[in-house]
Coordinates of C-alpha atoms (C1' of nucleotides) in Angstrom, one line a residue:
Chain A
M1328 CA 175.6 256.7 -13.8
M1329 CA 178.6 256.0 -11.7
A1330 CA 178.2 256.7 -8.0
V1331 CA 179.3 260.2 -7.3
R1332 CA 182.4 260.7 -5.2
V1333 CA 183.7 264.2 -4.5
R1334 CA 186.3 265.5 -2.1
I1335 CA 187.4 268.7 -0.4
A1336 CA 191.1 268.9 -0.3
P1337 CA 192.4 271.7 1.9
S1338 CA 196.0 272.3 2.7
P1339 CA 196.6 272.6 6.4
T1340 CA 197.3 276.3 6.7
G1341 CA 196.2 276.8 10.2
Y1342 CA 192.6 277.8 9.6
L1343 CA 189.6 276.9 7.4
H1344 CA 189.4 279.6 4.8
V1345 CA 186.1 281.0 3.8
G1346 CA 186.7 280.1 0.2
T1347 CA 187.5 276.5 1.2
A1348 CA 184.3 276.4 3.2
R1349 CA 182.3 277.4 0.2
T1350 CA 184.0 274.9 -2.0
A1351 CA 183.3 272.3 0.7
L1352 CA 179.7 273.3 0.7
Y1353 CA 179.2 272.9 -3.0
N1354 CA 181.0 269.6 -3.0
Y1355 CA 178.7 268.5 -0.1
L1356 CA 175.6 269.7 -1.8
F1357 CA 176.5 267.9 -5.0
A1358 CA 177.3 264.7 -3.1
R1359 CA 174.1 264.8 -1.1
K1360 CA 172.0 265.7 -4.0
N1361 CA 173.3 262.7 -5.9
N1362 CA 173.5 260.2 -3.0
G1363 CA 177.2 260.3 -3.4
K1364 CA 180.2 260.4 -1.1
F1365 CA 181.8 263.5 0.3
I1366 CA 185.4 262.9 1.2
L1367 CA 188.0 264.9 3.2
R1368 CA 191.6 264.8 2.1
I1369 CA 194.3 266.8 3.6
E1370 CA 196.9 268.1 1.1
D1371 CA 200.0 268.0 3.2
T1372 CA 202.7 267.1 0.7
D1373 CA 204.5 270.2 1.9
V1374 CA 205.5 268.4 5.1
E1375 CA 207.4 271.3 6.6
R1376 CA 204.3 273.6 6.5
S1377 CA 201.8 271.0 7.8
S1378 CA 200.9 269.9 11.3
K1379 CA 198.3 267.9 13.1
E1380 CA 197.0 271.0 14.9
M1381 CA 196.3 272.8 11.7
T1382 CA 194.4 269.8 10.4
D1383 CA 192.3 269.7 13.6
I1384 CA 191.3 273.3 13.0
I1385 CA 190.0 272.5 9.6
I1386 CA 188.1 269.5 10.8
E1387 CA 186.6 271.7 13.6
G1388 CA 185.5 274.2 11.1
L1389 CA 183.8 271.7 8.9
K1390 CA 182.1 270.2 11.9
W1391 CA 180.8 273.6 13.0
L1392 CA 179.3 274.1 9.6
K1393 CA 177.8 270.6 9.8
L1394 CA 179.4 269.6 6.5
D1395 CA 180.0 266.1 7.6
Y1396 CA 182.2 264.0 5.4
D1397 CA 181.7 260.3 4.6
E1398 CA 185.3 259.3 4.3
G1399 CA 188.6 260.5 5.6
P1400 CA 190.4 262.5 6.6
F1401 CA 193.0 261.0 4.4
F1402 CA 196.5 262.5 4.3
Q1403 CA 198.6 262.7 1.2
S1404 CA 201.7 262.3 3.2
D1405 CA 200.6 258.8 4.1
Y1406 CA 200.9 257.8 0.5
F1407 CA 204.3 259.1 -0.5
S1408 CA 205.4 255.6 -1.7
H1409 CA 202.3 255.3 -4.0
Y1410 CA 203.3 258.3 -6.0
I1411 CA 206.8 257.0 -6.6
D1412 CA 205.3 253.7 -7.6
H1413 CA 203.5 255.3 -10.5
I1414 CA 206.7 256.8 -11.8
E1415 CA 207.9 253.5 -13.3
R1416 CA 204.6 253.1 -15.1
L1417 CA 204.8 256.6 -16.5
Q1418 CA 208.4 256.2 -17.4
K1419 CA 207.5 253.3 -19.7
T1420 CA 205.2 255.6 -21.6
G1421 CA 208.1 257.8 -22.4
G1422 CA 206.0 260.7 -21.3
I1423 CA 208.2 261.8 -18.4
Y1424 CA 211.9 262.5 -18.1
R1425 CA 214.6 263.2 -15.6
C1426 CA 215.8 266.8 -15.2
F1427 CA 219.1 267.5 -13.5
C1428 CA 218.9 271.3 -13.7
T1429 CA 219.3 272.8 -10.3
P1430 CA 216.9 275.5 -8.9
E1431 CA 219.8 278.0 -9.2
E1432 CA 220.4 277.2 -12.8
L1433 CA 216.8 277.5 -13.6
E1434 CA 216.5 280.7 -11.8
E1435 CA 219.4 282.1 -13.7
R1436 CA 218.0 281.1 -17.1
K1437 CA 214.6 282.3 -16.2
R1438 CA 215.9 285.7 -15.2
K1439 CA 217.7 286.0 -18.4
A1440 CA 214.7 285.1 -20.4
I1441 CA 212.6 287.7 -18.7
S1442 CA 215.2 290.4 -19.1
E1443 CA 215.2 289.6 -22.8
K1444 CA 211.4 289.9 -22.6
R1445 CA 210.9 286.3 -23.6
A1446 CA 208.2 284.4 -21.9
W1447 CA 209.8 281.8 -19.6
K1448 CA 209.0 278.2 -19.8
Y1449 CA 211.3 275.3 -18.9
D1450 CA 213.7 275.1 -21.9
R1451 CA 213.9 271.3 -22.0
K1452 CA 217.6 271.3 -21.5
C1453 CA 217.4 267.8 -20.0
L1454 CA 214.8 266.4 -22.5
N1455 CA 217.3 265.0 -24.9
L1456 CA 220.1 263.9 -22.5
S1457 CA 221.8 260.8 -23.9
Q1458 CA 221.6 257.6 -22.0
E1459 CA 225.3 257.9 -21.0
E1460 CA 224.8 261.4 -19.6
I1461 CA 221.9 260.2 -17.5
E1462 CA 223.9 257.2 -16.3
K1463 CA 226.8 259.4 -15.4
N1464 CA 224.6 261.9 -13.5
L1465 CA 222.9 259.1 -11.7
K1466 CA 226.3 257.6 -10.7
E1467 CA 227.4 260.9 -9.4
N1468 CA 224.3 261.0 -7.3
K1469 CA 223.2 264.2 -8.9
P1470 CA 219.7 265.2 -7.7
F1471 CA 217.0 265.2 -10.3
V1472 CA 213.3 265.8 -10.7
W1473 CA 210.8 264.2 -13.0
R1474 CA 209.1 266.3 -15.6
V1475 CA 206.2 265.6 -17.8
F1476 CA 206.9 266.0 -21.5
I1477 CA 204.1 268.1 -23.1
P1478 CA 203.6 267.2 -26.8
E1479 CA 202.3 269.5 -29.4
G1480 CA 198.6 269.9 -29.7
K1481 CA 195.8 271.3 -27.6
T1482 CA 194.5 270.4 -24.2
G1483 CA 190.9 271.0 -23.2
F1484 CA 188.1 269.8 -21.1
N1485 CA 184.4 270.4 -20.8
D1486 CA 183.9 272.3 -17.5
L1487 CA 180.6 271.8 -15.8
I1488 CA 180.3 275.5 -15.1
H1489 CA 182.3 277.1 -17.9
G1490 CA 181.8 274.8 -20.8
L1491 CA 184.7 274.1 -23.1
I1492 CA 188.1 275.4 -21.9
E1493 CA 191.2 274.8 -23.9
K1494 CA 194.7 275.9 -24.3
D1495 CA 197.5 275.3 -26.8
N1496 CA 200.1 272.9 -25.5
S1497 CA 202.8 275.3 -26.3
E1498 CA 201.5 277.3 -23.4
I1499 CA 202.1 274.5 -21.0
E1500 CA 205.6 273.8 -19.7
D1501 CA 207.2 270.5 -19.0
F1502 CA 206.2 270.7 -15.3
I1503 CA 207.7 268.8 -12.4
I1504 CA 205.8 265.9 -10.8
I1505 CA 208.5 264.6 -8.5
R1506 CA 210.9 266.7 -6.5
S1507 CA 214.5 265.9 -6.1
D1508 CA 213.8 264.6 -2.6
K1509 CA 211.4 262.1 -4.2
T1510 CA 208.2 263.7 -2.9
P1511 CA 205.4 264.4 -5.3
V1512 CA 204.4 267.9 -6.3
Y1513 CA 200.8 268.9 -5.8
N1514 CA 199.7 268.5 -9.4
F1515 CA 200.9 264.9 -9.4
A1516 CA 199.6 264.0 -6.0
V1517 CA 196.1 265.3 -6.7
V1518 CA 195.8 263.2 -9.8
I1519 CA 197.0 260.0 -8.2
D1520 CA 194.8 260.6 -5.2
D1521 CA 191.7 261.4 -7.1
Y1522 CA 192.3 258.4 -9.3
R1523 CA 193.0 256.1 -6.4
M1524 CA 190.0 257.4 -4.5
G1525 CA 187.7 257.1 -7.5
I1526 CA 186.8 260.7 -7.5
T1527 CA 184.2 261.3 -10.2
H1528 CA 183.8 265.1 -10.0
V1529 CA 186.5 267.6 -9.1
I1530 CA 184.7 270.7 -7.8
R1531 CA 187.2 273.4 -6.8
G1532 CA 188.1 277.1 -7.2
D1533 CA 188.5 278.8 -10.4
D1534 CA 192.1 279.4 -9.6
H1535 CA 192.8 275.8 -10.4
I1536 CA 191.9 276.0 -14.1
S1537 CA 195.5 276.3 -15.2
N1538 CA 196.4 273.3 -13.0
T1539 CA 193.8 271.3 -14.8
F1540 CA 195.6 271.4 -18.1
K1541 CA 198.7 269.9 -16.5
Q1542 CA 196.7 267.3 -14.6
L1543 CA 195.0 266.3 -17.8
H1544 CA 198.4 265.3 -19.2
I1545 CA 199.0 263.0 -16.2
Y1546 CA 195.7 261.3 -16.7
R1547 CA 196.6 260.9 -20.4
L1548 CA 199.9 259.3 -19.5
L1549 CA 198.2 257.1 -16.9
G1550 CA 195.7 256.0 -19.5
V1551 CA 192.9 256.9 -17.1
K1552 CA 189.7 258.7 -17.9
P1553 CA 189.8 262.0 -16.0
P1554 CA 187.0 263.0 -13.7
E1555 CA 184.5 265.8 -14.5
F1556 CA 185.6 269.2 -13.5
A1557 CA 183.6 272.1 -12.1
H1558 CA 185.5 275.3 -11.5
L1559 CA 183.8 277.6 -9.1
P1560 CA 184.1 281.4 -9.3
L1561 CA 186.2 282.8 -6.5
I1562 CA 185.1 284.7 -3.5
L1563 CA 186.4 288.3 -3.7
D1564 CA 187.1 291.0 -1.2
E1565 CA 185.8 294.5 -1.5
K1566 CA 188.6 295.3 -3.9
R1567 CA 187.5 292.5 -6.0
A1568 CA 190.7 290.5 -5.5
K1569 CA 190.8 286.9 -4.4
L1570 CA 189.7 286.8 -0.7
S1571 CA 192.9 286.3 1.3
K1572 CA 194.4 286.9 4.7
R1573 CA 195.2 290.4 3.6
S1574 CA 191.5 291.0 2.9
G1575 CA 190.6 290.7 6.6
T1576 CA 188.8 287.9 8.4
V1577 CA 189.0 284.7 6.3
S1578 CA 189.0 282.1 9.0
V1579 CA 185.7 280.4 9.4
L1580 CA 186.2 279.8 13.1
S1581 CA 186.6 283.4 13.7
F1582 CA 183.1 283.9 12.4
K1583 CA 182.0 281.4 15.0
D1584 CA 183.7 283.4 17.7
M1585 CA 181.9 286.6 16.6
G1586 CA 178.6 284.8 17.1
I1587 CA 177.6 284.1 13.5
L1588 CA 175.3 281.1 13.4
P1589 CA 176.6 278.2 11.2
E1590 CA 173.3 278.0 9.4
A1591 CA 173.5 281.7 8.6
F1592 CA 177.1 281.4 7.4
I1593 CA 176.2 278.4 5.2
N1594 CA 173.2 280.2 3.8
F1595 CA 175.3 283.3 3.1
I1596 CA 178.3 281.7 1.4
G1597 CA 176.0 279.4 -0.5
L1598 CA 174.5 282.4 -2.2
I1599 CA 177.8 283.8 -3.3
G1600 CA 178.1 282.2 -6.8
W1601 CA 174.9 280.2 -6.7
S1602 CA 171.2 280.8 -6.5
P1603 CA 168.2 278.5 -6.5
G1604 CA 166.9 280.3 -9.6
D1605 CA 164.3 282.5 -7.9
N1606 CA 164.7 285.3 -5.5
R1607 CA 164.8 283.4 -2.3
E1608 CA 167.3 284.6 0.3
I1609 CA 166.8 282.4 3.3
L1610 CA 167.6 278.7 2.6
S1611 CA 168.3 275.8 4.8
L1612 CA 171.0 273.3 4.0
Q1613 CA 168.3 270.8 3.1
E1614 CA 166.7 273.1 0.7
M1615 CA 170.0 273.9 -0.9
I1616 CA 170.7 270.2 -1.4
K1617 CA 167.4 269.8 -3.1
L1618 CA 167.9 272.8 -5.4
F1619 CA 171.6 272.6 -6.2
S1620 CA 172.8 272.3 -9.7
F1621 CA 175.8 273.5 -11.7
D1622 CA 173.9 275.4 -14.2
K1623 CA 172.8 277.7 -11.5
V1624 CA 176.4 278.4 -10.5
A1625 CA 177.7 281.8 -11.6
K1626 CA 180.8 282.2 -13.6
K1627 CA 181.6 285.6 -12.1
G1628 CA 183.4 285.9 -8.8
G1629 CA 181.4 287.4 -6.0
V1630 CA 182.3 289.9 -3.2
F1631 CA 182.0 288.8 0.4
D1632 CA 179.6 291.4 1.7
Y1633 CA 179.9 291.5 5.5
K1634 CA 176.9 293.7 5.8
K1635 CA 174.7 291.1 4.2
L1636 CA 176.1 288.4 6.3
E1637 CA 175.3 290.5 9.3
W1638 CA 171.7 291.0 8.2
M1639 CA 171.3 287.3 7.5
N1640 CA 172.7 286.4 10.8
S1641 CA 170.3 288.7 12.6
K1642 CA 167.5 287.0 10.7
Y1643 CA 168.7 283.6 11.9
I1644 CA 169.0 284.9 15.4
T1645 CA 165.5 286.2 15.6
N1646 CA 164.2 283.0 14.1
S1647 CA 166.0 280.8 16.6
T1648 CA 164.2 279.5 19.6
N1649 CA 165.2 281.0 23.0
E1650 CA 166.2 277.6 24.1
K1651 CA 168.7 277.2 21.3
L1652 CA 170.1 280.7 21.8
Y1653 CA 170.4 280.0 25.5
E1654 CA 172.8 277.1 24.8
L1655 CA 174.8 279.0 22.2
L1656 CA 175.0 282.1 24.4
V1657 CA 176.5 280.5 27.5
P1658 CA 180.1 280.8 26.3
F1659 CA 179.5 284.4 25.1
Y1660 CA 178.3 285.5 28.5
L1661 CA 181.1 283.6 30.2
K1662 CA 183.5 285.8 28.3
E1663 CA 181.9 288.7 30.1
N1664 CA 182.2 286.9 33.4
I1665 CA 178.5 286.1 33.5
D1666 CA 177.6 282.5 34.1
L1667 CA 174.1 282.0 32.8
K1668 CA 173.8 278.7 34.6
E1669 CA 173.7 280.6 37.9
Y1670 CA 170.4 282.2 37.1
P1671 CA 166.9 280.8 36.8
K1672 CA 166.7 279.5 33.2
E1673 CA 163.2 280.9 32.8
K1674 CA 164.4 284.4 33.5
I1675 CA 167.3 284.0 31.1
L1676 CA 165.0 282.9 28.4
K1677 CA 162.9 286.0 28.9
I1678 CA 166.0 288.1 28.7
I1679 CA 167.0 286.5 25.5
E1680 CA 163.5 287.0 24.1
S1681 CA 163.6 290.7 25.0
V1682 CA 166.6 291.5 22.8
K1683 CA 167.0 288.9 20.2
E1684 CA 165.5 291.1 17.5
K1685 CA 168.1 293.6 18.1
A1686 CA 171.2 291.4 18.1
R1687 CA 173.2 291.0 14.9
Y1688 CA 175.8 288.7 16.5
L1689 CA 175.7 286.4 19.4
K1690 CA 178.4 288.5 21.0
D1691 CA 175.9 291.4 21.1
F1692 CA 173.8 289.8 23.7
P1693 CA 175.9 290.4 26.8
F1694 CA 176.2 294.1 26.1
L1695 CA 172.5 294.4 25.2
T1696 CA 171.4 292.7 28.5
Q1697 CA 174.2 293.8 30.8
F1698 CA 172.0 295.7 33.2
F1699 CA 169.9 292.6 34.0
F1700 CA 173.0 291.1 35.6
K1701 CA 174.8 294.0 37.1
D1702 CA 174.0 297.1 39.0
I1703 CA 174.2 300.3 37.0
E1704 CA 177.5 302.1 37.3
N1705 CA 176.7 304.9 35.0
Y1706 CA 173.4 306.4 33.9
D1707 CA 173.3 307.8 30.5
K1708 CA 174.4 311.4 30.8
K1709 CA 172.0 313.0 28.3
G1710 CA 169.3 310.8 29.7
I1711 CA 169.8 312.2 33.2
E1712 CA 169.3 315.7 32.0
K1713 CA 166.3 314.8 30.0
Y1714 CA 164.5 312.4 32.3
F1715 CA 165.6 312.9 35.8
T1716 CA 164.1 316.3 36.2
S1717 CA 162.5 317.0 39.6
E1718 CA 159.1 316.8 38.1
K1719 CA 159.7 313.4 36.5
I1720 CA 161.4 312.1 39.6
G1721 CA 158.2 313.0 41.3
Y1722 CA 156.2 310.8 39.0
L1723 CA 158.6 308.0 39.6
K1724 CA 158.1 308.3 43.3
D1725 CA 154.4 308.0 42.9
L1726 CA 154.7 305.1 40.5
T1727 CA 157.1 303.3 42.7
K1728 CA 154.5 303.3 45.5
K1729 CA 151.8 302.1 43.1
I1730 CA 153.6 299.2 41.6
Q1731 CA 154.4 297.8 45.0
N1732 CA 150.7 297.0 45.3
I1733 CA 150.7 294.9 42.2
K1734 CA 150.0 291.3 43.1
D1735 CA 150.8 289.6 39.9
F1736 CA 153.8 291.5 38.7
N1737 CA 153.6 290.9 35.0
S1738 CA 154.0 293.3 32.1
F1739 CA 150.3 293.5 31.5
E1740 CA 149.5 294.5 35.1
I1741 CA 152.4 297.0 35.3
E1742 CA 151.3 298.6 32.1
K1743 CA 147.8 299.0 33.5
V1744 CA 149.1 300.8 36.5
Y1745 CA 151.2 303.1 34.4
K1746 CA 148.2 303.8 32.1
E1747 CA 146.0 304.7 35.0
Y1748 CA 148.6 307.1 36.4
I1749 CA 149.1 308.7 33.0
D1750 CA 145.4 309.4 32.7
E1751 CA 145.1 310.6 36.2
K1752 CA 148.0 313.1 35.8
N1753 CA 147.1 313.8 32.3
I1754 CA 150.6 313.4 31.1
K1755 CA 152.2 311.6 28.2
G1756 CA 153.4 308.0 28.5
A1757 CA 156.8 309.0 27.5
D1758 CA 157.1 311.2 30.6
V1759 CA 157.2 308.2 32.8
I1760 CA 158.3 305.5 30.5
H1761 CA 161.7 306.9 29.6
P1762 CA 162.6 308.0 33.2
T1763 CA 161.7 304.5 34.4
R1764 CA 163.8 302.8 31.7
L1765 CA 166.7 305.0 32.7
A1766 CA 166.3 304.2 36.3
L1767 CA 166.2 300.5 35.6
S1768 CA 168.8 300.1 33.0
G1769 CA 170.9 303.3 33.0
R1770 CA 170.1 303.6 29.4
T1771 CA 167.8 305.5 27.1
E1772 CA 167.2 302.5 24.8
G1773 CA 166.5 298.9 25.4
P1774 CA 163.9 296.3 25.5
S1775 CA 160.2 297.0 25.9
L1776 CA 159.9 298.6 29.3
F1777 CA 157.1 296.7 30.9
L1778 CA 158.6 293.4 29.9
M1779 CA 161.9 294.6 31.3
M1780 CA 160.2 295.3 34.7
E1781 CA 158.6 291.9 34.6
I1782 CA 161.9 290.3 34.1
F1783 CA 163.4 292.3 37.0
G1784 CA 160.5 291.5 39.2
K1785 CA 158.8 293.7 41.7
E1786 CA 161.5 293.8 44.3
E1787 CA 164.4 294.6 42.0
S1788 CA 162.3 297.1 40.0
V1789 CA 161.4 299.0 43.2
R1790 CA 165.0 298.8 44.4
R1791 CA 166.4 300.3 41.3
L1792 CA 163.8 303.0 41.2
T1793 CA 164.3 303.9 44.9
R1794 CA 168.0 304.1 44.3
I1795 CA 167.4 307.1 42.2
F1796 CA 165.7 309.0 44.9
E1797 CA 168.5 308.4 47.3
F1798 CA 170.8 310.5 45.2
D1799 CA 169.4 313.9 45.0
I1800 CA 171.8 314.7 42.2
F1801 CA 169.8 314.4 39.0
T1802 CA 169.2 318.0 38.5
K1803 CA 170.7 320.5 36.2
Q1804 CA 173.5 321.5 38.4
N1805 CA 174.9 318.0 38.5
D1806 CA 177.5 316.9 35.9
G1807 CA 175.7 313.6 35.7
G1808 CA 176.6 310.0 36.2
I1809 CA 176.7 308.0 39.3
V1810 CA 179.8 305.9 39.6
Chain B
rG17 C1' 204.3 290.4 -20.1
rU18 C1' 202.0 285.5 -21.6
rC19 C1' 197.9 282.3 -21.1
rU20 C1' 193.0 281.4 -19.1
rC21 C1' 188.5 283.0 -17.1
rC22 C1' 184.8 286.8 -16.4
rA23 C1' 181.5 291.3 -17.5
rU24 C1' 173.1 293.3 -15.2
rC25 C1' 172.1 298.6 -9.6
rG26 C1' 177.7 300.3 -4.8
rU27 C1' 177.3 294.6 -3.3
rC28 C1' 174.9 289.4 -3.8
rC29 C1' 171.6 287.2 -7.2
rA30 C1' 166.8 286.7 -11.0
rG31 C1' 166.6 287.3 -16.3
rU32 C1' 168.0 282.8 -21.2
rG33 C1' 165.4 287.3 -28.5
rG34 C1' 159.9 291.0 -27.6
rU35 C1' 159.9 292.9 -19.6
rU36 C1' 157.9 299.7 -17.2
rA37 C1' 165.0 294.9 -16.6
rG38 C1' 162.9 291.8 -10.8
rG39 C1' 164.4 290.6 -5.5
rA40 C1' 167.9 291.1 -1.4
rC41 C1' 171.9 293.8 1.4
rA42 C1' 173.5 298.8 1.9
rC43 C1' 171.9 303.9 1.6
rA44 C1' 167.9 308.0 2.0
rG45 C1' 163.0 309.3 3.5
rC46 C1' 158.2 308.2 5.6
rU47 C1' 155.4 305.3 8.9
rC48 C1' 154.5 302.4 13.3
rU49 C1' 156.0 303.0 18.3
rU50 C1' 157.5 303.2 24.8
rU51 C1' 163.3 304.2 23.3
rC52 C1' 166.7 301.4 20.2
rA53 C1' 166.3 297.7 16.8
rA54 C1' 162.9 295.0 14.0
rG55 C1' 158.6 295.6 10.8
rG56 C1' 155.7 298.1 6.8
rC57 C1' 155.9 301.7 2.7
rU58 C1' 158.6 304.8 -0.8
rG59 C1' 162.9 306.4 -3.1
rC60 C1' 167.9 306.1 -5.1
rG61 C1' 170.3 302.9 -8.3
rA62 C1' 172.5 298.5 -13.5
rC63 C1' 172.4 295.7 -18.8
rA64 C1' 181.0 298.4 -19.9
rC65 C1' 181.7 300.1 -25.2
rG66 C1' 181.7 299.2 -30.6
rG67 C1' 180.3 296.2 -34.6
rG68 C1' 177.4 292.4 -36.5
rU69 C1' 173.0 288.3 -36.8
rU70 C1' 167.7 289.2 -36.5
rC71 C1' 161.4 292.1 -37.8
rA72 C1' 163.4 292.5 -32.7
rA73 C1' 168.8 292.2 -28.7
rC74 C1' 170.6 292.7 -21.7
rU75 C1' 170.0 288.0 -23.9
rC76 C1' 173.4 285.0 -29.9
rC77 C1' 178.5 286.0 -32.6
rC78 C1' 183.1 289.0 -33.2
rG79 C1' 186.1 292.7 -31.5
rU80 C1' 187.6 296.7 -27.8
rU81 C1' 188.0 298.0 -22.9
rG82 C1' 188.0 296.7 -17.9
rG83 C1' 188.6 293.2 -13.9
rA84 C1' 190.3 288.7 -11.9
rG85 C1' 193.2 284.2 -11.8
rA86 C1' 197.5 281.2 -13.1
rC87 C1' 202.3 281.4 -14.6
rG88 C1' 207.2 277.6 -7.9
rC89 C1' 211.3 271.4 -6.7
rC90 C1' 203.5 276.0 -2.6
rA91 C1' 199.0 273.9 -2.4

RNA sequence: GUCUCCAUCGUCCAGUGGUUAGGACACAGCUCUUUCAAGGCUGCGACACGGGUUCAACUCCCGUUGGAGACGCCA
């Protein structure tokens, strides 16, 4: 079998689309599985809408997902002359012809056809222009485009995912391959590029099926064997329409900004439209490579379910080492004006450990652990009423004294002291645990209490507890909240 | 509108002629517990419809319906 060569061919739109990322992933999986090459090609034939910056963003997105490409990036705009070169060759086949119709004329005829309820297709007005007419137009410098003549018959191909797909040629219009400004139109550029680059398998979205018929005619005229095609089902939004800007977040990098882990994202999009065949949910890139095959790819479009992504991401977070999370978290804390590097790393690792099972996104961490870094500004109002009763404050005063005598201030020892006190007073653990948590964090929920105290250390724990006593305001008559 | 593609729980996937139609997310309840989350358990919940083929159809065929995509001198 010929060495596999596949490509991802995004157009530089300013971001890497989720759908493009999934297409890239499947191309990547197929290439790696078959020891082939995965190539990046930027489709920037629409020069006006393309720029270097936009290209960089796409590359950054692929890099984040670790979908490394073997060749490229190549730019279609670098090959403008190549496309024109092929025109001469095609012209000799008689399969293409000049069309002098202006966009305005076309628009007019199209509108008329539609108003008469006729399906519009280019009417071949310029197909049978005499040689004299052509010469005359050329001499007058009339702009023209090149169109492909579609003969009678049927066009079909054996799709790797869908099987045979065909269409009657009467449904395909004589489409344009070269614009009046001599630049190639997408359908032409793709074929020439794929041919030149020796692409063996074109793996792309389902929305390209109708283009495939046209492209097949270019291959025919070129006298070149077309590559294999695999048309992936689309990723849909909750309304089951093609996922687009209108659907919400479609930029891959914005998922990075939210604190989705790239591994989670890859795992998640990989499973929209493909499954390993069993009921596994958590898969690494390596496992996907091993298991990938087109007959496991679905034909049906799949909805992008944010809730499931969220769940999967939380899985990946809890399964990540604290060290890894530490590195990833630095920028997220910086956004909240907390520089992790200023603190002892050991302490930060413990803090991460204490909440990582609760976090769904990396961006959750700063909020979840805020109190470790800052003094409490507001104590939970309901918590004050419930836990800062004079009776419970009394317990805290006792406990504060007791914990000061702990030599090795770790969660185990602290818990021991609390247990003893609970037994001694014959009260419930909750009677002292919740008030302590509120005093330390200002919140009624949070990490395991004794671990929290260990992280704070004796001095800070005592300080925070003592602070409560200084304000004699946590009784019913108070409206709550220290500011 | 025309053409093309598609059709299993709300969602993502298993299923490839004979199953009590399975898992995951979500949702609900219970449990655990030091709160929250996580975890464990349970529940809710689907083969779009109509014809065939067959001893037997979720599975194969044909229609219907529904949904999506494409119909640019965009990609």
